[in-house]
Each structure stands twice: as C-alpha cells, then as structure tokens.
Amino acid sequence: GGRVIRNAHHHADRRPSHKVLVVISEGTKVTISESVKDGSGSLWYHITVNYGGVNYDGYVSSQYISK
C-alpha cells in the first residue's frame, strides 16, 4: 500500500494529459497494484482507492505517493 503525500490527480491512464478521475487529498491511503513508466521514463503507480465512498481505479504519478 501507499499514502498520498500531497494532493494528487488520479488519472484514467498514465499520462498527465489523460482524464483526471478525482483529486485525492494528502494522507489518503491507496492500494498500489503496479509500477509502470510512461514514454518519457516517468514512474506511475496503478492504484485503487475508495475516496468519498466511490472506488477509483487508475494511475497517479509516483511523486505524489509514499510507499
């Protein structure tokens, strides 16, 4: 698992330009299922999170997550 270390955009895919599903608040616990790199070499985590009573499945840049 991991924790959001500052407010993070949760994307449908591992590109900053991709649709933002939700902004996750700092301190939120997330489940990390996979680490992947995008075409520029940036590391992203494929995560799931229950936030505000809704389950989200998508990607967050690794710079926003502490493992």
XYZ file of N, CA and C in Angstrom:
201
model
N 0.817 -1.191 0.000
C 0.000 0.000 0.000
C 0.857 1.250 0.000
N 0.206 2.361 -0.078
C 0.897 3.638 -0.079
C 0.005 4.716 0.479
N 0.538 5.925 0.523
C -0.202 7.068 1.047
C 0.122 8.278 0.168
N -0.907 9.073 -0.117
C -0.729 10.286 -0.896
C 0.010 11.319 -0.032
N 1.121 11.874 -0.561
C 1.925 12.800 0.236
C 1.606 14.265 -0.076
N 0.901 14.531 -1.150
C 0.304 15.845 -1.410
C -0.820 15.638 -2.411
N -1.770 16.550 -2.452
C -2.948 16.363 -3.302
C -2.538 15.894 -4.689
N -3.179 14.834 -5.159
C -2.766 14.179 -6.396
C -3.933 14.004 -7.348
N -3.668 14.202 -8.632
C -4.647 13.897 -9.669
C -4.589 12.406 -9.958
N -5.740 11.771 -9.929
C -5.864 10.342 -10.207
C -6.380 10.223 -11.634
N -5.534 9.732 -12.546
C -5.822 9.693 -13.975
C -6.334 8.321 -14.420
N -7.099 8.338 -15.503
C -7.582 7.090 -16.085
C -6.442 6.313 -16.740
N -5.390 7.001 -17.181
C -4.230 6.360 -17.802
C -2.983 7.059 -17.284
N -1.810 6.515 -17.587
C -0.572 7.039 -17.009
C 0.043 8.167 -17.843
N -0.746 9.141 -18.198
C -0.269 10.339 -18.897
C -0.917 11.545 -18.237
N -0.139 12.587 -17.961
C -0.710 13.768 -17.314
C -1.843 14.393 -18.122
N -1.820 14.217 -19.445
C -2.855 14.808 -20.291
C -4.145 13.997 -20.283
N -4.117 12.794 -19.718
C -5.299 11.938 -19.706
C -6.307 12.428 -18.669
N -7.541 12.046 -18.840
C -8.647 12.482 -17.980
C -8.346 12.272 -16.495
N -8.596 13.305 -15.704
C -8.466 13.207 -14.242
C -9.775 12.645 -13.688
N -9.678 11.541 -12.943
C -10.862 10.915 -12.351
C -11.279 11.635 -11.077
N -10.287 11.986 -10.246
C -10.560 12.626 -8.961
C -9.242 13.192 -8.431
N -9.317 14.235 -7.619
C -8.137 14.742 -6.916
C -8.162 14.136 -5.514
N -7.119 13.388 -5.193
C -7.039 12.671 -3.920
C -6.282 13.531 -2.914
N -6.841 13.688 -1.731
C -6.241 14.530 -0.692
C -5.017 13.887 -0.059
N -4.114 14.744 0.369
C -2.925 14.315 1.100
C -3.329 13.456 2.287
N -2.587 12.359 2.515
C -2.838 11.470 3.644
C -3.742 10.295 3.329
N -4.368 10.302 2.157
C -5.266 9.210 1.777
C -4.470 7.938 1.512
N -4.916 6.816 2.072
C -4.284 5.523 1.825
C -4.771 4.984 0.488
N -3.831 4.399 -0.275
C -4.157 3.816 -1.577
C -3.553 2.422 -1.659
N -4.088 1.609 -2.555
C -3.527 0.291 -2.833
C -2.804 0.358 -4.173
N -1.519 0.033 -4.156
C -0.703 0.051 -5.377
C -0.653 -1.352 -5.949
N -1.081 -1.502 -7.214
C -1.071 -2.825 -7.828
C 0.058 -3.006 -8.831
N 0.655 -1.887 -9.293
C 1.668 -1.999 -10.336
C 2.439 -0.688 -10.440
N 3.710 -0.784 -10.807
C 4.537 0.378 -11.124
C 4.840 0.325 -12.619
N 4.626 1.437 -13.328
C 4.874 1.477 -14.772
C 5.532 2.802 -15.132
N 6.312 2.796 -16.218
C 6.920 4.031 -16.717
C 6.208 4.448 -17.995
N 6.066 5.764 -18.166
C 5.475 6.267 -19.400
C 6.585 6.442 -20.438
N 6.229 6.966 -21.603
C 7.183 7.105 -22.693
C 8.363 8.008 -22.388
N 8.211 8.923 -21.424
C 9.317 9.821 -21.066
C 10.150 9.280 -19.909
N 9.777 8.097 -19.397
C 10.524 7.489 -18.298
C 10.017 7.829 -16.914
N 8.931 8.616 -16.828
C 8.357 8.953 -15.519
C 7.640 7.740 -14.933
N 7.796 7.540 -13.632
C 7.192 6.401 -12.950
C 5.787 6.744 -12.480
N 4.848 5.849 -12.749
C 3.454 5.975 -12.333
C 3.063 4.731 -11.559
N 2.121 4.888 -10.600
C 1.565 3.747 -9.882
C 0.127 3.539 -10.325
N -0.174 2.282 -10.635
C -1.569 1.896 -10.888
C -2.157 1.627 -9.505
N -3.166 2.411 -9.137
C -3.713 2.317 -7.784
C -5.220 2.130 -7.800
N -5.711 1.654 -6.675
C -7.140 1.678 -6.392
C -7.312 2.406 -5.066
N -8.423 3.121 -4.963
C -8.682 3.888 -3.748
C -10.187 4.056 -3.594
N -10.655 3.967 -2.345
C -12.041 4.325 -2.058
C -11.980 5.733 -1.516
N -12.578 6.650 -2.252
C -12.484 8.066 -1.904
C -13.866 8.678 -1.981
N -14.346 9.188 -0.864
C -15.685 9.772 -0.834
C -16.778 8.746 -1.094
N -16.498 7.482 -0.724
C -17.484 6.423 -0.906
C -17.525 5.838 -2.310
N -16.604 6.261 -3.172
C -16.548 5.768 -4.555
C -15.212 5.070 -4.763
N -15.221 3.898 -5.410
C -13.998 3.184 -5.739
C -13.440 3.700 -7.056
N -12.163 4.071 -7.057
C -11.479 4.553 -8.252
C -10.326 3.618 -8.590
N -10.085 3.417 -9.867
C -9.012 2.571 -10.372
C -8.315 3.369 -11.470
N -7.024 3.661 -11.288
C -6.315 4.444 -12.293
C -4.870 4.652 -11.908
N -4.287 5.754 -12.371
C -2.854 5.999 -12.214
C -2.571 7.324 -11.518
N -1.509 7.325 -10.710
C -1.030 8.530 -10.046
C 0.488 8.567 -10.234
N 1.014 9.739 -10.524
C 2.462 9.890 -10.645
C 3.121 9.498 -9.311
N 4.253 8.809 -9.405
C 4.939 8.327 -8.196
C 5.389 9.470 -7.294
N 5.533 10.682 -7.819
C 5.993 11.797 -6.993
C 4.962 12.187 -5.924
N 3.731 11.692 -6.055
C 2.673 12.013 -5.095
C 2.397 10.901 -4.096
N 3.124 9.777 -4.189
C 2.840 8.608 -3.355
C 4.066 8.217 -2.551
N 3.856 7.928 -1.273
C 4.907 7.366 -0.430
C 4.540 5.912 -0.172
N 5.519 5.037 -0.354
C 5.257 3.593 -0.152
C 5.604 3.180 1.263
